[in-house]
Amino acid sequence: MSPHQEQKKQQREGGLGGQGETPRHWIMGKEAFQAKMPHHEGIKALWETKWKFPCTKSLYPFHDGLYEDFAPSFDALIAANLNDMTSPEWTRTFLSTGIAEKLISQADALVAKHDQLAAAHGGQRTSTGSKLREQASSLYLRACCIYRIARFPYITSHGGKINDEEKWKAWEKQKEAYLKAGQLWDQPLQEVNVPFINRKVEQGEGEHIPVYVRLRHSGWEPSYDAQGKWEREWASDGGHGCGPGVPVVILMTGLDGYRPDNTVRCNEFLARGWAVVVVEIPGTADCPTDPADPESCDRLWTSLLTWMDEYRVRDGDDELRVFNMNKVMVWGLSAGGYYAVRIAHTHKRQLAGVVAQGAGVHYFYDEEWLGRVDGHEYPATLTPAFAMKHGYNSVEEFKAGVQQKFSLLENGILDKPSTRLLLINGTQDGLMPIEDSMMLMEYGSPKEARFFTGALHMGYPLANSAVYPWMESILGSTRRNY
């Protein structure tokens, strides 16, 4: 054994799993680890024990939606005893009600009414017009929520190969409705196809990285009202494009929540004076990378950061820098937490800080853990989606090979220095074990963490109370109301 290998062996001995091996006892406890939660018994159990309550409160995964939009579909699913969320029949059940289309038609009518009113007032905004915009946006977002549940729990399209045509149709409809909603906001939504300049064509990687961008002023072009003037002075050095730009958050999405599923979180960023770039992670939705290549994400982030550094908007004869590249923050959610931890090490000099929430980086890939995770709190069977997300053809291949290939401990990433890294999770997380966040303290640079005792995946509902103040301490905050 070489001196370097011996040193690494000594560093890893005494860790949670002894050199990253399976822990003797999972922190969540033997009973919770071995349990199969009631909602896995079928659609009736899922609705009655797990999803009905959040649906009545418009909580994940029903955020932006209303109970009345979903009750007919779940009644139909229960009556048919349709228990497979991954089936085309699941998707068709939600689309067949026609509720989403009706909501969009109602929203379109409100937008037309708004446009007529605006024309009558010479383009000036009115309180009535603002209410019409808000009402239309709400209806579009309700439709988006229906499409979200219809395409649950997972979609992918690497190399042009779509895993489920029915769910993909729902995904396209969701994006279409979301863009309609986004054009009505004071800080409108822009969809940008970022050039994937570091892609590997031979691995089937796409040409572009689709992202959503929102800025805190009312559009791409700086305006000359009070708010717009303030934005220009803050973001520029007088119009030469060399000013700092605005702080920006790169939001890395998860296994089932994608770009159109983060409205509230994006609004929180805007309220603090930050821009946001929302991007999907490898192996999910529209992400163009090769999911079977652990290093594909590094090429993805390099391309994205290059575009952000070069991006400008025109103001007359001037070009203004958009993003302050000294104040770039990353927040990775759930499966996105893995990529947040990785980018904190691989691109540390380009990032002011990283939040990894609910991250699984090594122990999540343990065969013993994967053997039980399907019975935990996730609403569907988890391992088939994760196998496909990582480029495997079967769950068996995934369980047998994924840790050696993707673990950030096994591939040496965790031994590298990192930027500031905040780890957030619940101690009872049954998807990504809390051990994964704790073990990060044993490697590389010192880390920061907040764990919530007794909380499940991602540490909700209290997690945000720790995340936003930490982000503000690095990026600053204007605390403006929008």
mmCIF file of N, CA and C in Angstrom, residues 270-346:
data_model
loop_
_atom_site.group_PDB
_atom_site.id
_atom_site.type_symbol
_atom_site.label_atom_id
_atom_site.label_comp_id
_atom_site.label_asym_id
_atom_site.label_seq_id
_atom_site.Cartn_x
_atom_site.Cartn_y
_atom_site.Cartn_z
ATOM 1 N N LEU A 270 -35.924 36.581 -5.293
ATOM 2 C CA LEU A 270 -36.162 37.907 -5.865
ATOM 3 C C LEU A 270 -36.428 38.936 -4.778
ATOM 4 N N ALA A 271 -37.158 38.540 -3.745
ATOM 5 C CA ALA A 271 -37.473 39.461 -2.659
ATOM 6 C C ALA A 271 -36.223 39.911 -1.915
ATOM 7 N N ARG A 272 -35.161 39.142 -2.012
ATOM 8 C CA ARG A 272 -33.899 39.481 -1.358
ATOM 9 C C ARG A 272 -32.933 40.182 -2.312
ATOM 10 N N GLY A 273 -33.384 40.422 -3.544
ATOM 11 C CA GLY A 273 -32.537 41.126 -4.497
ATOM 12 C C GLY A 273 -31.616 40.235 -5.296
ATOM 13 N N TRP A 274 -31.895 38.940 -5.310
ATOM 14 C CA TRP A 274 -31.049 38.005 -6.041
ATOM 15 C C TRP A 274 -31.728 37.546 -7.325
ATOM 16 N N ALA A 275 -30.941 37.305 -8.343
ATOM 17 C CA ALA A 275 -31.446 36.638 -9.542
ATOM 18 C C ALA A 275 -31.436 35.136 -9.291
ATOM 19 N N VAL A 276 -32.088 34.389 -10.180
ATOM 20 C CA VAL A 276 -32.106 32.937 -10.034
ATOM 21 C C VAL A 276 -32.016 32.272 -11.400
ATOM 22 N N VAL A 277 -31.248 31.213 -11.459
ATOM 23 C CA VAL A 277 -31.135 30.352 -12.636
ATOM 24 C C VAL A 277 -31.526 28.949 -12.184
ATOM 25 N N VAL A 278 -32.593 28.411 -12.762
ATOM 26 C CA VAL A 278 -33.086 27.088 -12.366
ATOM 27 C C VAL A 278 -32.688 26.078 -13.435
ATOM 28 N N VAL A 279 -32.079 24.972 -13.001
ATOM 29 C CA VAL A 279 -31.548 23.995 -13.946
ATOM 30 C C VAL A 279 -31.815 22.579 -13.442
ATOM 31 N N GLU A 280 -32.116 21.691 -14.372
ATOM 32 C CA GLU A 280 -32.357 20.296 -14.018
ATOM 33 C C GLU A 280 -31.053 19.514 -13.971
ATOM 34 N N ILE A 281 -31.044 18.477 -13.149
ATOM 35 C CA ILE A 281 -29.836 17.689 -12.934
ATOM 36 C C ILE A 281 -29.750 16.533 -13.927
ATOM 37 N N PRO A 282 -28.557 15.973 -14.122
ATOM 38 C CA PRO A 282 -28.381 14.871 -15.069
ATOM 39 C C PRO A 282 -29.357 13.721 -14.836
ATOM 40 N N GLY A 283 -29.862 13.196 -15.953
ATOM 41 C CA GLY A 283 -30.757 12.054 -15.902
ATOM 42 C C GLY A 283 -32.207 12.392 -15.674
ATOM 43 N N THR A 284 -32.549 13.693 -15.622
ATOM 44 C CA THR A 284 -33.934 14.089 -15.383
ATOM 45 C C THR A 284 -34.407 15.075 -16.441
ATOM 46 N N ALA A 285 -35.682 14.987 -16.771
ATOM 47 C CA ALA A 285 -36.378 15.969 -17.611
ATOM 48 C C ALA A 285 -35.557 16.362 -18.837
ATOM 49 N N ASP A 286 -35.261 17.678 -18.989
ATOM 50 C CA ASP A 286 -34.608 18.173 -20.201
ATOM 51 C C ASP A 286 -33.091 18.261 -20.101
ATOM 52 N N CYS A 287 -32.502 17.771 -19.025
ATOM 53 C CA CYS A 287 -31.047 17.884 -18.876
ATOM 54 C C CYS A 287 -30.343 17.135 -20.004
ATOM 55 N N PRO A 288 -29.363 17.772 -20.674
ATOM 56 C CA PRO A 288 -28.767 17.178 -21.880
ATOM 57 C C PRO A 288 -27.590 16.241 -21.634
ATOM 58 N N THR A 289 -27.175 16.048 -20.382
ATOM 59 C CA THR A 289 -25.950 15.296 -20.123
ATOM 60 C C THR A 289 -26.158 13.786 -20.183
ATOM 61 N N ASP A 290 -25.050 13.071 -20.268
ATOM 62 C CA ASP A 290 -25.059 11.609 -20.217
ATOM 63 C C ASP A 290 -25.229 11.187 -18.759
ATOM 64 N N PRO A 291 -26.357 10.585 -18.396
ATOM 65 C CA PRO A 291 -26.598 10.256 -16.990
ATOM 66 C C PRO A 291 -25.683 9.166 -16.455
ATOM 67 N N ALA A 292 -25.103 8.354 -17.337
ATOM 68 C CA ALA A 292 -24.243 7.257 -16.906
ATOM 69 C C ALA A 292 -22.811 7.700 -16.638
ATOM 70 N N ASP A 293 -22.496 8.946 -16.940
ATOM 71 C CA ASP A 293 -21.142 9.474 -16.766
ATOM 72 C C ASP A 293 -21.098 10.347 -15.517
ATOM 73 N N PRO A 294 -20.411 9.921 -14.451
ATOM 74 C CA PRO A 294 -20.368 10.725 -13.225
ATOM 75 C C PRO A 294 -19.770 12.113 -13.416
ATOM 76 N N GLU A 295 -18.947 12.287 -14.456
ATOM 77 C CA GLU A 295 -18.294 13.572 -14.684
ATOM 78 C C GLU A 295 -19.071 14.476 -15.633
ATOM 79 N N SER A 296 -20.186 14.007 -16.164
ATOM 80 C CA SER A 296 -20.953 14.829 -17.107
ATOM 81 C C SER A 296 -21.459 16.103 -16.449
ATOM 82 N N CYS A 297 -21.769 16.028 -15.162
ATOM 83 C CA CYS A 297 -22.269 17.217 -14.465
ATOM 84 C C CYS A 297 -21.208 18.302 -14.385
ATOM 85 N N ASP A 298 -19.938 17.915 -14.278
ATOM 86 C CA ASP A 298 -18.868 18.913 -14.226
ATOM 87 C C ASP A 298 -18.826 19.720 -15.521
ATOM 88 N N ARG A 299 -19.003 19.043 -16.641
ATOM 89 C CA ARG A 299 -19.043 19.737 -17.935
ATOM 90 C C ARG A 299 -20.268 20.645 -18.019
ATOM 91 N N LEU A 300 -21.369 20.167 -17.465
ATOM 92 C CA LEU A 300 -22.611 20.948 -17.463
ATOM 93 C C LEU A 300 -22.419 22.254 -16.709
ATOM 94 N N TRP A 301 -21.882 22.154 -15.485
ATOM 95 C CA TRP A 301 -21.740 23.367 -14.653
ATOM 96 C C TRP A 301 -20.700 24.317 -15.233
ATOM 97 N N THR A 302 -19.637 23.792 -15.825
ATOM 98 C CA THR A 302 -18.637 24.664 -16.449
ATOM 99 C C THR A 302 -19.262 25.468 -17.583
ATOM 100 N N SER A 303 -20.071 24.820 -18.401
ATOM 101 C CA SER A 303 -20.747 25.514 -19.503
ATOM 102 C C SER A 303 -21.711 26.562 -18.973
ATOM 103 N N LEU A 304 -22.465 26.214 -17.945
ATOM 104 C CA LEU A 304 -23.441 27.144 -17.386
ATOM 105 C C LEU A 304 -22.759 28.359 -16.778
ATOM 106 N N LEU A 305 -21.709 28.151 -16.010
ATOM 107 C CA LEU A 305 -21.007 29.266 -15.371
ATOM 108 C C LEU A 305 -20.315 30.150 -16.406
ATOM 109 N N THR A 306 -19.826 29.565 -17.483
ATOM 110 C CA THR A 306 -19.226 30.357 -18.563
ATOM 111 C C THR A 306 -20.264 31.284 -19.178
ATOM 112 N N TRP A 307 -21.446 30.752 -19.453
ATOM 113 C CA TRP A 307 -22.522 31.576 -20.016
ATOM 114 C C TRP A 307 -22.923 32.682 -19.044
ATOM 115 N N MET A 308 -23.046 32.358 -17.785
ATOM 116 C CA MET A 308 -23.441 33.364 -16.798
ATOM 117 C C MET A 308 -22.424 34.497 -16.731
ATOM 118 N N ASP A 309 -21.155 34.165 -16.816
ATOM 119 C CA ASP A 309 -20.099 35.178 -16.755
ATOM 120 C C ASP A 309 -20.127 36.090 -17.974
ATOM 121 N N GLU A 310 -20.518 35.550 -19.112
ATOM 122 C CA GLU A 310 -20.500 36.325 -20.356
ATOM 123 C C GLU A 310 -21.821 37.017 -20.656
ATOM 124 N N TYR A 311 -22.869 36.701 -19.907
ATOM 125 C CA TYR A 311 -24.199 37.189 -20.270
ATOM 126 C C TYR A 311 -24.337 38.686 -20.010
ATOM 127 N N ARG A 312 -24.896 39.393 -20.982
ATOM 128 C CA ARG A 312 -25.141 40.834 -20.885
ATOM 129 C C ARG A 312 -26.546 41.131 -21.406
ATOM 130 N N VAL A 313 -27.113 42.254 -20.980
ATOM 131 C CA VAL A 313 -28.342 42.767 -21.579
ATOM 132 C C VAL A 313 -28.059 44.170 -22.094
ATOM 133 N N ARG A 314 -28.750 44.544 -23.152
ATOM 134 C CA ARG A 314 -28.537 45.846 -23.763
ATOM 135 C C ARG A 314 -29.457 46.885 -23.151
ATOM 136 N N ASP A 315 -28.915 48.079 -22.988
ATOM 137 C CA ASP A 315 -29.676 49.247 -22.563
ATOM 138 C C ASP A 315 -29.242 50.393 -23.470
ATOM 139 N N GLY A 316 -29.959 50.562 -24.595
ATOM 140 C CA GLY A 316 -29.524 51.540 -25.581
ATOM 141 C C GLY A 316 -28.223 51.090 -26.209
ATOM 142 N N ASP A 317 -27.201 51.941 -26.114
ATOM 143 C CA ASP A 317 -25.891 51.596 -26.656
ATOM 144 C C ASP A 317 -25.030 50.847 -25.651
ATOM 145 N N ASP A 318 -25.538 50.660 -24.455
ATOM 146 C CA ASP A 318 -24.752 50.040 -23.398
ATOM 147 C C ASP A 318 -25.070 48.553 -23.260
ATOM 148 N N GLU A 319 -24.086 47.820 -22.775
ATOM 149 C CA GLU A 319 -24.287 46.429 -22.403
ATOM 150 C C GLU A 319 -24.031 46.296 -20.907
ATOM 151 N N LEU A 320 -24.985 45.719 -20.206
ATOM 152 C CA LEU A 320 -24.887 45.605 -18.758
ATOM 153 C C LEU A 320 -24.658 44.158 -18.349
ATOM 154 N N ARG A 321 -23.715 43.970 -17.458
ATOM 155 C CA ARG A 321 -23.498 42.643 -16.881
ATOM 156 C C ARG A 321 -24.711 42.269 -16.046
ATOM 157 N N VAL A 322 -25.167 41.055 -16.148
ATOM 158 C CA VAL A 322 -26.353 40.616 -15.418
ATOM 159 C C VAL A 322 -25.998 40.031 -14.060
ATOM 160 N N PHE A 323 -25.041 39.099 -14.024
ATOM 161 C CA PHE A 323 -24.768 38.352 -12.798
ATOM 162 C C PHE A 323 -23.444 38.773 -12.164
ATOM 163 N N ASN A 324 -23.464 38.943 -10.866
ATOM 164 C CA ASN A 324 -22.241 39.192 -10.106
ATOM 165 C C ASN A 324 -21.560 37.850 -9.866
ATOM 166 N N MET A 325 -20.501 37.583 -10.592
ATOM 167 C CA MET A 325 -19.867 36.270 -10.524
ATOM 168 C C MET A 325 -19.026 36.081 -9.268
ATOM 169 N N ASN A 326 -18.941 37.112 -8.447
ATOM 170 C CA ASN A 326 -18.334 36.957 -7.122
ATOM 171 C C ASN A 326 -19.373 36.585 -6.073
ATOM 172 N N LYS A 327 -20.641 36.598 -6.475
ATOM 173 C CA LYS A 327 -21.717 36.251 -5.548
ATOM 174 C C LYS A 327 -22.660 35.244 -6.207
ATOM 175 N N VAL A 328 -22.106 34.088 -6.498
ATOM 176 C CA VAL A 328 -22.889 32.989 -7.064
ATOM 177 C C VAL A 328 -23.093 31.936 -5.975
ATOM 178 N N MET A 329 -24.339 31.642 -5.701
ATOM 179 C CA MET A 329 -24.705 30.641 -4.701
ATOM 180 C C MET A 329 -25.387 29.474 -5.404
ATOM 181 N N VAL A 330 -25.148 28.257 -4.940
ATOM 182 C CA VAL A 330 -25.833 27.066 -5.448
ATOM 183 C C VAL A 330 -26.684 26.482 -4.335
ATOM 184 N N TRP A 331 -27.908 26.077 -4.690
ATOM 185 C CA TRP A 331 -28.771 25.359 -3.746
ATOM 186 C C TRP A 331 -29.262 24.105 -4.461
ATOM 187 N N GLY A 332 -28.852 22.952 -3.967
ATOM 188 C CA GLY A 332 -29.268 21.678 -4.538
ATOM 189 C C GLY A 332 -30.315 21.018 -3.670
ATOM 190 N N LEU A 333 -31.422 20.606 -4.292
ATOM 191 C CA LEU A 333 -32.570 20.063 -3.579
ATOM 192 C C LEU A 333 -32.651 18.552 -3.757
ATOM 193 N N SER A 334 -32.654 17.808 -2.658
ATOM 194 C CA SER A 334 -32.855 16.356 -2.693
ATOM 195 C C SER A 334 -31.806 15.698 -3.594
ATOM 196 N N ALA A 335 -32.219 15.066 -4.686
ATOM 197 C CA ALA A 335 -31.240 14.467 -5.594
ATOM 198 C C ALA A 335 -30.273 15.520 -6.115
ATOM 199 N N GLY A 336 -30.726 16.769 -6.180
ATOM 200 C CA GLY A 336 -29.840 17.859 -6.564
ATOM 201 C C GLY A 336 -28.785 18.153 -5.518
ATOM 202 N N GLY A 337 -29.002 17.693 -4.278
ATOM 203 C CA GLY A 337 -28.020 17.893 -3.227
ATOM 204 C C GLY A 337 -26.703 17.194 -3.514
ATOM 205 N N TYR A 338 -26.773 16.048 -4.177
ATOM 206 C CA TYR A 338 -25.553 15.342 -4.585
ATOM 207 C C TYR A 338 -24.695 16.245 -5.462
ATOM 208 N N TYR A 339 -25.335 16.889 -6.436
ATOM 209 C CA TYR A 339 -24.601 17.749 -7.365
ATOM 210 C C TYR A 339 -24.139 19.032 -6.688
ATOM 211 N N ALA A 340 -24.883 19.473 -5.675
ATOM 212 C CA ALA A 340 -24.457 20.644 -4.913
ATOM 213 C C ALA A 340 -23.162 20.343 -4.166
ATOM 214 N N VAL A 341 -23.098 19.184 -3.523
ATOM 215 C CA VAL A 341 -21.872 18.807 -2.818
ATOM 216 C C VAL A 341 -20.716 18.677 -3.803
ATOM 217 N N ARG A 342 -20.975 18.079 -4.933
ATOM 218 C CA ARG A 342 -19.904 17.880 -5.911
ATOM 219 C C ARG A 342 -19.393 19.212 -6.454
ATOM 220 N N ILE A 343 -20.302 20.100 -6.851
ATOM 221 C CA ILE A 343 -19.861 21.375 -7.426
ATOM 222 C C ILE A 343 -19.154 22.238 -6.390
ATOM 223 N N ALA A 344 -19.489 22.070 -5.113
ATOM 224 C CA ALA A 344 -18.804 22.817 -4.059
ATOM 225 C C ALA A 344 -17.319 22.492 -4.033
ATOM 226 N N HIS A 345 -16.969 21.295 -4.497
ATOM 227 C CA HIS A 345 -15.573 20.878 -4.551
ATOM 228 C C HIS A 345 -14.950 21.119 -5.925
ATOM 229 N N THR A 346 -15.672 20.806 -6.985
ATOM 230 C CA THR A 346 -15.093 20.876 -8.332
ATOM 231 C C THR A 346 -15.013 22.294 -8.881
#
